[in-house]
Coordinates of C-alpha atoms and ligand atoms in Angstrom, one line a residue:
X1 CA 176.9 166.5 -3.5
X2 CA 175.0 164.6 -4.8
X3 CA 173.7 162.0 -1.7
X4 CA 173.1 158.8 -3.7
X5 CA 175.9 157.8 -4.4
X6 CA 175.5 153.1 -5.4
X7 CA 176.9 150.5 -6.0
X8 CA 177.6 151.1 -9.5
X9 CA 178.8 154.4 -9.5
X10 CA 181.6 153.3 -7.2
X11 CA 182.7 149.9 -8.9
X12 CA 183.3 151.9 -11.7
X13 CA 185.7 154.2 -10.4
X14 CA 186.9 151.2 -8.9
X15 CA 188.3 150.3 -11.8
X16 CA 190.1 153.3 -12.5
X17 CA 193.2 152.0 -10.3
X18 CA 193.0 154.4 -8.1
X19 CA 190.0 153.7 -6.3
X20 CA 188.7 157.2 -6.1
X21 CA 186.0 159.0 -7.5
X22 CA 186.7 162.6 -6.8
X23 CA 183.9 165.6 -8.9
X24 CA 185.2 168.7 -9.9
X25 CA 189.3 167.8 -8.8
X26 CA 191.8 170.6 -10.0
X27 CA 195.0 169.0 -11.6
X28 CA 197.7 170.8 -9.8
X29 CA 200.0 172.7 -12.6
X30 CA 201.3 171.2 -16.0
X31 CA 204.4 170.5 -14.4
X32 CA 203.6 168.2 -12.0
X33 CA 201.4 165.1 -12.1
X34 CA 197.8 165.6 -11.3
X35 CA 197.5 163.9 -7.5
X36 CA 194.9 161.4 -6.4
X37 CA 192.7 163.3 -4.7
X38 CA 193.1 167.4 -4.8
X39 CA 191.4 169.7 -2.2
X40 CA 191.0 173.6 -3.0
X41 CA 190.6 175.8 -0.3
X42 CA 188.5 178.5 -1.3
X43 CA 185.0 180.8 -1.3
X44 CA 182.0 179.0 -2.1
X45 CA 178.0 180.3 -2.3
X46 CA 175.8 177.2 -0.9
X47 CA 172.0 178.0 -2.1
X48 CA 170.9 176.0 0.2
X49 CA 167.7 177.3 0.0
X50 CA 165.2 179.2 -2.3
X51 CA 166.8 182.9 -2.7
X52 CA 169.3 181.9 0.6
X53 CA 173.1 182.4 -0.3
X54 CA 175.3 181.8 2.3
X55 CA 179.4 182.6 1.9
X56 CA 181.3 180.2 3.3
X57 CA 185.7 178.0 3.1
X58 CA 184.9 174.8 1.0
X59 CA 186.4 172.4 -0.5
X60 CA 187.1 173.0 -4.5
X61 CA 183.4 174.6 -4.7
X62 CA 181.3 172.6 -2.9
X63 CA 179.0 172.5 0.3
X64 CA 179.8 169.4 1.3
X65 CA 183.5 168.9 -0.4
X66 CA 183.6 166.6 -2.6
X67 CA 183.3 162.2 -1.3
X68 CA 186.4 161.3 -1.1
X69 CA 186.8 157.1 -2.0
X70 CA 189.8 155.8 -0.7
X71 CA 191.0 151.5 -0.3
X72 CA 192.5 150.7 2.8
X73 CA 196.5 150.4 2.5
X74 CA 196.1 151.9 -0.9
X75 CA 198.7 154.9 -1.1
X76 CA 197.3 158.9 -2.5
X77 CA 198.7 161.4 -3.5
X78 CA 197.2 164.5 -1.5
X79 CA 197.3 167.9 -3.5
X80 CA 196.4 171.2 -1.2
X81 CA 196.0 174.9 -2.9
X82 CA 194.7 177.2 -0.5
X83 CA 193.3 179.9 -2.1
X84 CA 192.0 181.6 0.6
X85 CA 194.1 184.5 2.5
X86 CA 195.0 182.0 5.2
X87 CA 196.9 179.7 6.3
X88 CA 194.9 176.4 6.7
X89 CA 195.6 172.7 7.6
X90 CA 193.6 170.0 6.8
X91 CA 192.3 167.2 9.1
X92 CA 192.1 163.7 8.3
X93 CA 189.8 162.8 11.0
X94 CA 189.2 158.7 12.3
X95 CA 192.5 157.8 10.3
X96 CA 195.6 156.2 11.9
X97 CA 198.6 158.0 10.0
X98 CA 201.8 159.9 10.6
X99 CA 201.5 163.9 12.8
X100 CA 202.8 165.2 10.0
X101 CA 199.6 164.6 7.6
X102 CA 197.4 164.5 10.1
X103 CA 196.7 168.7 9.8
X104 CA 196.5 169.8 13.4
X105 CA 199.3 172.0 14.2
X106 CA 199.8 170.7 17.4
X107 CA 201.2 167.7 16.4
X108 CA 203.4 170.0 14.1
X109 CA 201.1 169.0 10.9
X110 CA 202.3 170.4 7.8
X111 CA 200.0 173.4 7.1
X112 CA 199.3 174.3 3.8
X113 CA 200.5 178.3 3.7
X114 CA 197.5 180.9 2.3
X115 CA 197.4 180.9 -1.6
X116 CA 199.4 178.0 -1.3
X117 CA 199.8 174.5 -2.4
X118 CA 201.1 171.1 -0.5
X119 CA 201.7 167.7 -1.5
X120 CA 202.0 164.6 0.2
X121 CA 201.2 160.9 0.2
X122 CA 199.0 159.1 3.3
X123 CA 197.5 155.1 3.9
X124 CA 194.5 155.7 4.5
X125 CA 193.8 153.5 6.9
X126 CA 191.4 152.8 9.0
X127 CA 188.5 151.2 5.9
X128 CA 185.3 153.1 7.1
X129 CA 183.3 156.4 7.0
X130 CA 186.3 158.9 7.9
X131 CA 186.3 162.6 7.0
X132 CA 188.2 165.4 6.5
X133 CA 187.6 169.0 8.3
X134 CA 189.6 172.6 8.3
X135 CA 191.5 172.6 11.8
X136 CA 192.5 176.0 12.6
X137 CA 190.7 177.4 15.6
X138 CA 189.2 180.6 14.9
X139 CA 188.4 182.1 18.3
X140 CA 185.7 184.8 18.6
X141 CA 185.4 184.4 14.3
X142 CA 182.6 182.5 13.6
X143 CA 183.4 182.9 10.4
X144 CA 186.5 180.2 9.9
X145 CA 187.3 176.9 11.8
X146 CA 185.1 174.7 11.6
X147 CA 182.0 177.3 11.6
X148 CA 182.4 176.6 8.2
X149 CA 181.6 175.2 4.8
X150 CA 185.0 172.9 5.3
X151 CA 184.6 169.2 4.9
X152 CA 183.6 166.3 2.9
X153 CA 182.5 162.6 3.5
X154 CA 186.1 160.3 3.5
X155 CA 185.0 156.4 2.7
X156 CA 187.6 153.7 3.8
X157 CA 186.6 151.0 1.6
X158 CA 187.6 147.9 3.4
X159 CA 190.1 145.5 1.4
X160 CA 187.5 143.1 1.1
X161 CA 184.1 144.5 2.0
X162 CA 180.9 142.2 2.8
X163 CA 178.0 144.7 3.1
X164 CA 174.2 143.5 1.8
X165 CA 173.0 146.7 0.4
X166 CA 170.6 148.8 -1.8
X167 CA 171.8 151.1 -2.1
X168 CA 174.1 153.0 0.0
X169 CA 173.7 157.5 0.8
X170 CA 175.4 159.9 2.6
X171 CA 174.4 162.4 4.8
X172 CA 176.5 165.6 6.4
X173 CA 175.1 167.7 10.1
X174 CA 175.6 171.7 9.1
X175 CA 174.7 175.0 10.6
X176 CA 175.1 178.0 9.8
X177 CA 174.6 182.1 10.6
X178 CA 176.4 181.3 13.9
X179 CA 175.9 183.9 16.9
X180 CA 176.3 184.4 20.1
X181 CA 174.0 183.7 23.1
X182 CA 173.6 183.6 27.0
X183 CA 171.0 180.7 26.1
X184 CA 172.4 177.0 27.6
X185 CA 171.1 173.9 26.2
X186 CA 168.9 171.7 28.4
X187 CA 169.7 168.3 28.2
X188 CA 166.4 166.3 27.8
X189 CA 168.0 163.1 30.3
X190 CA 168.9 165.1 33.0
X191 CA 172.3 163.5 34.7
X192 CA 172.6 163.1 38.2
X193 CA 172.5 166.5 40.4
X194 CA 175.6 168.7 39.9
X195 CA 177.4 169.2 42.8
X196 CA 177.6 172.6 45.2
X197 CA 179.5 175.4 42.8
X198 CA 181.4 177.6 44.3
X199 CA 182.2 180.0 41.7
X200 CA 179.1 181.9 41.0
X201 CA 180.1 183.2 38.0
X202 CA 177.8 183.6 35.1
X203 CA 178.3 181.2 32.3
X204 CA 179.8 182.7 29.3
X205 CA 179.3 182.9 25.9
X206 CA 177.6 180.4 23.4
X207 CA 176.3 179.6 20.0
X208 CA 172.8 179.0 17.7
X209 CA 172.6 179.3 14.6
X210 CA 169.8 180.6 12.5
X211 CA 169.8 177.5 10.0
X212 CA 170.4 174.1 9.6
X213 CA 171.2 171.6 6.6
X214 CA 171.9 168.8 5.0
X215 CA 173.7 168.6 2.1
X216 CA 174.3 171.8 2.1
X217 CA 170.4 172.6 1.6
X218 CA 167.6 173.7 4.2
X219 CA 164.7 170.9 4.3
X220 CA 162.7 170.8 0.9
X221 CA 165.1 173.0 -0.2
X222 CA 167.8 170.0 -1.8
X223 CA 166.8 166.7 -3.8
X224 CA 164.8 163.8 -2.3
X225 CA 166.6 161.0 -1.1
X226 CA 164.6 158.6 -3.7
X227 CA 164.0 154.4 -2.5
X228 CA 161.9 151.8 -3.7
X229 CA 160.0 149.9 -0.9
X230 CA 162.1 146.6 0.0
X231 CA 164.8 148.3 0.0
X232 CA 168.0 148.2 2.2
X233 CA 169.0 151.6 2.6
X234 CA 172.8 152.2 4.0
X235 CA 172.9 155.6 5.9
X236 CA 176.2 157.1 6.8
X237 CA 175.1 160.7 8.8
X238 CA 178.1 162.6 9.7
X239 CA 177.1 165.3 11.8
X240 CA 180.1 167.6 10.6
X241 CA 178.5 170.9 12.9
X242 CA 181.6 172.9 14.6
X243 CA 179.9 173.1 18.2
X244 CA 176.4 170.9 18.2
X245 CA 175.3 167.6 19.0
X246 CA 172.3 166.7 16.9
X247 CA 169.9 163.6 16.9
X248 CA 167.6 162.2 13.3
X249 CA 164.5 160.4 13.0
X250 CA 162.8 158.4 10.4
X251 CA 159.1 158.4 11.2
X252 CA 157.7 154.9 10.0
X253 CA 161.3 153.0 10.2
X254 CA 164.3 152.2 12.4
X255 CA 168.3 152.4 12.0
X256 CA 169.4 149.1 12.1
X257 CA 173.2 151.0 13.9
X258 CA 176.3 148.6 11.5
X259 CA 179.2 150.9 12.4
X260 CA 180.3 153.6 15.3
X261 CA 182.4 156.5 13.6
X262 CA 183.0 154.2 10.2
X263 CA 183.8 150.9 12.5
X264 CA 181.7 147.7 12.8
X265 CA 179.8 147.5 16.2
X266 CA 179.5 143.9 17.9
X267 CA 175.9 144.0 17.9
X268 CA 174.1 145.5 15.0
X269 CA 171.0 146.7 16.8
X270 CA 168.0 148.9 15.9
X271 CA 167.5 152.2 17.0
X272 CA 163.9 155.1 16.3
X273 CA 166.6 157.8 17.0
X274 CA 170.3 158.5 16.2
X275 CA 172.4 161.2 17.6
X276 CA 175.5 162.1 17.1
X277 CA 178.4 164.8 19.3
X278 CA 180.2 167.0 16.9
X279 CA 182.1 164.6 14.4
X280 CA 181.0 161.3 15.0
X281 CA 179.3 159.0 12.2
X282 CA 176.4 156.4 12.3
X283 CA 176.6 154.5 9.5
X284 CA 172.6 152.6 9.7
X285 CA 170.2 150.2 7.5
X286 CA 166.7 151.1 7.3
X287 CA 164.5 148.3 5.3
X288 CA 162.3 150.4 3.2
X289 CA 158.8 149.0 4.4
X290 CA 157.3 151.7 4.6
X291 CA 156.1 153.8 1.7
X292 CA 154.9 156.7 1.2
X293 CA 157.4 160.7 1.0
X294 CA 158.3 161.3 4.8
X295 CA 161.4 163.5 6.4
X296 CA 164.6 162.6 8.3
X297 CA 165.0 165.4 10.4
X298 CA 165.9 166.5 14.2
X299 CA 162.9 166.0 17.1
X300 CA 164.0 169.7 17.9
X301 CA 160.8 170.6 15.9
X302 CA 163.0 174.6 15.6
X303 CA 165.3 173.1 14.6
X304 CA 164.0 171.4 11.7
X305 CA 161.8 174.3 10.5
X306 CA 165.0 175.8 10.4
X307 CA 166.2 173.1 8.2
X308 CA 167.2 170.1 9.5
X309 CA 165.4 167.8 8.0
X310 CA 165.9 165.8 4.2
X311 CA 162.6 164.5 2.4
X312 CA 162.7 160.6 2.1
X313 CA 160.5 159.9 -1.4
X314 CA 159.6 156.2 -2.4
X315 CA 159.5 156.2 -6.4
X316 CA 155.7 156.8 -7.5
X317 CA 154.7 158.4 -4.9
X318 CA 153.5 162.4 -4.2
X319 CA 152.1 164.8 -1.6
X320 CA 153.4 166.5 1.7
X321 CA 156.3 165.5 3.5
X322 CA 155.4 163.3 6.8
X323 CA 157.1 163.6 10.4
X324 CA 155.9 162.0 13.6
X325 CA 157.4 163.1 16.6
X326 CA 159.2 159.7 17.9
X327 CA 159.4 157.7 21.3
X328 CA 161.7 159.6 22.9
X329 CA 164.2 156.7 23.8
X330 CA 167.9 157.6 25.8
X331 CA 171.0 156.4 23.0
X332 CA 172.6 154.3 24.2
X333 CA 176.3 153.0 23.6
X334 CA 176.4 149.9 25.3
X335 CA 173.7 148.0 23.3
X336 CA 175.7 148.4 20.4
X337 CA 178.4 146.8 22.3
X338 CA 179.4 143.6 24.2
X339 CA 178.6 143.4 27.6
X340 CA 181.2 141.2 29.5
X341 CA 184.9 143.1 30.8
X342 CA 187.3 144.3 28.2
X343 CA 190.7 143.1 29.2
X344 CA 193.0 145.0 32.1
X345 CA 194.9 147.8 31.1
X346 CA 198.8 148.1 31.5
X347 CA 197.7 152.2 33.0
X348 CA 194.6 154.4 33.8
X349 CA 194.7 158.0 33.0
X350 CA 192.2 159.8 34.4
X351 CA 190.8 163.0 32.6
X352 CA 188.9 165.2 34.8
X353 CA 186.8 167.7 33.1
X354 CA 186.7 170.8 34.6
X355 CA 184.7 175.0 33.6
X356 CA 185.4 177.5 34.3
X357 CA 182.9 180.5 33.4
X358 CA 183.7 183.2 31.5
X359 CA 180.3 185.1 32.8
X360 CA 178.7 187.0 30.0
X361 CA 180.3 188.5 27.1
X362 CA 183.1 186.6 28.0
X363 CA 184.2 183.0 27.0
X364 CA 183.8 179.8 29.3
X365 CA 187.7 178.2 30.2
X366 CA 188.0 174.3 30.0
X367 CA 191.0 172.2 31.9
X368 CA 191.8 168.7 31.3
X369 CA 192.8 168.2 34.9
X370 CA 192.6 171.5 36.5
X371 CA 194.8 173.1 33.4
X372 CA 194.0 174.4 30.5
X373 CA 195.6 173.5 26.7
X374 CA 199.3 175.9 26.9
X375 CA 202.0 175.0 23.8
X376 CA 204.5 175.2 26.1
X377 CA 203.3 172.3 28.0
X378 CA 205.6 168.8 27.5
X379 CA 203.0 166.6 25.8
X380 CA 202.7 163.5 27.9
X381 CA 204.5 160.1 26.6
X382 CA 202.5 157.4 25.8
X383 CA 204.5 153.8 24.9
X384 CA 203.1 152.1 21.8
X385 CA 200.8 148.7 22.5
X386 CA 200.9 149.5 26.2
X387 CA 197.0 149.6 26.7
X388 CA 195.9 153.0 28.3
X389 CA 192.3 152.9 30.1
X390 CA 191.4 156.5 29.8
X391 CA 188.6 157.4 32.3
X392 CA 187.3 160.5 30.5
X393 CA 185.4 162.1 33.8
X394 CA 183.3 165.0 32.9
X395 CA 182.6 167.4 36.3
X396 CA 180.5 170.1 34.2
X397 CA 177.4 170.3 33.0
X398 CA 178.4 170.3 29.4
X399 CA 178.0 167.8 27.2
X400 CA 181.8 166.3 25.5
X401 CA 182.2 165.0 22.2
X402 CA 185.9 164.2 23.0
X403 CA 187.9 162.7 20.1
X404 CA 191.7 161.4 20.0
X405 CA 193.6 161.8 16.9
X406 CA 195.9 159.2 15.3
X407 CA 193.5 156.2 16.9
X408 CA 190.5 154.2 17.7
X409 CA 189.5 153.7 21.6
X410 CA 187.2 151.4 22.9
X411 CA 184.7 151.8 24.9
X412 CA 184.8 149.6 28.2
X413 CA 182.5 151.5 30.7
X414 CA 179.7 154.4 30.1
X415 CA 178.2 155.7 33.1
X416 CA 179.6 152.5 34.7
X417 CA 177.7 150.0 32.8
X418 CA 181.1 148.1 31.9
X419 CA 181.2 147.2 27.7
X420 CA 183.0 146.1 25.3
X421 CA 184.4 146.0 21.6
X422 CA 182.7 149.3 20.7
X423 CA 185.3 151.2 18.1
X424 CA 185.4 154.8 18.3
X425 CA 187.6 158.2 17.6
X426 CA 184.9 160.7 19.5
X427 CA 182.5 159.6 22.1
X428 CA 180.4 162.3 24.1
X429 CA 180.7 162.2 27.5
X430 CA 177.5 163.8 29.1
X431 CA 177.0 166.4 32.1
X432 CA 177.9 164.5 35.4
X433 CA 179.1 161.8 33.4
X434 CA 182.8 159.9 33.6
X435 CA 183.2 157.0 30.2
X436 CA 186.0 155.0 30.2
X437 CA 187.8 154.5 27.1
X438 CA 190.7 151.7 26.5
X439 CA 193.4 152.8 23.6
X440 CA 196.5 151.4 22.2
X441 CA 198.4 153.7 20.8
X442 CA 199.1 152.0 17.1
X443 CA 201.7 154.2 15.8
X444 CA 204.1 156.5 16.9
X445 CA 204.3 160.7 17.0
X446 CA 202.1 163.4 18.9
X447 CA 198.6 163.0 18.9
X448 CA 196.0 165.4 20.2
X449 CA 193.0 165.4 22.4
X450 CA 190.7 167.9 22.2
X451 CA 187.2 168.5 22.5
X452 CA 185.1 168.7 19.3
X453 CA 182.7 171.5 20.2
X454 CA 185.0 174.4 18.8
X455 CA 184.8 176.9 21.1
X456 CA 185.6 174.3 24.1
X457 CA 188.2 173.6 22.0
X458 CA 190.1 176.5 21.4
X459 CA 189.8 177.7 25.0
X460 CA 192.0 175.6 26.5
X461 CA 189.6 171.9 26.1
X462 CA 193.3 170.1 24.6
X463 CA 195.3 167.7 26.1
X464 CA 198.8 166.8 23.7
X465 CA 200.3 163.1 24.4
X466 CA 203.4 161.8 22.4
X467 CA 203.5 157.9 21.7
X468 CA 207.3 156.5 21.4
Ligands
CU501 CU1 183.2 170.1 25.5

């Protein structure tokens, strides 16, 4: 996928009547009319750097998969072809669509069989930066699930588009060549001190990576993002990692954050550093007023030298891309919200996150309210139209990017600070912190809540709701 999609290319796509641009899409078969969206799941050889090719699974032969442009409320037919030897699930992350097509096993969504084909219709909603990714649980197999290249941007155009920008750039981060490690990630901004631990079992496996990419290329190996002085560039950034929460900076520039998880924020605000938990999206406008050749990348030096970055190049400028370490200002969701209390909920549901250490060579297990997910348990009932306050109470030392399917929720309290108006579908709850969100379920059916860190999800960090 090209990093650069101009307004003009989108408009010409819209003129075709489908509002959709899909590179490399294949026809479904001679007997059927072509679908509006076709995703073919299969092996991909991704050249992430010079003389460095990754063999993985992806969509339509590329990593990331093709940019899928949809229009809010305009139904589309979707064709899924699975050229692999294992069943797959394609999850439409951040959309409010029926459980049958949402793409999660727990919700009893339709799988696409090994070497099988699945066709269905869906009505895209809500507008904004969404994405599509596999929802299988690879457990210990680091060659499946979100460790692979099965992810692609889904951009849902609003019914009316008030956006004011000169150029639109889609950037997705992803790591490769995962390995098991016992090293734990240090948090830069330590939270409250951990309570005394009774259990002295050591921490279990964590995941490390050899290579880091943006749009499937290590820093310096892809096409630079070409900009002109004076342009307003809208960046759509997606953390398509299996397990990593990341930070990104563009030295000499600031990001004006205008939307989180695709939803416009009440108070757009400038920041030096973006932070995205796994599966989070940020839309930010950058005014290009500092001509040169720059690195947009992670402040973590090791990860940046292993590839986590992309070059931003002004027209008629050349030279070695520059990196300057950004200030260490903490990310704060509430700066984009309204400083008022949200309306009172009809019901409050505490969700306490716990960890049972796996010991050396074992997997940690994760609990919500003292229990790991069990498919035999009855889902917890929610009523459509009721306002629920979910209290995410993280009693572990890990950060958890927690995700609610088929809904957007409103942040109402972050680390003790009331807020309102920020709508998201993933929120990063740091170690020993609390975040409260309100949700009014919009559509009935099974609705999965889980940590988006693949290893946490696979080892118990899930809870199933049923909206009636
Ligand atoms: Cu987690």
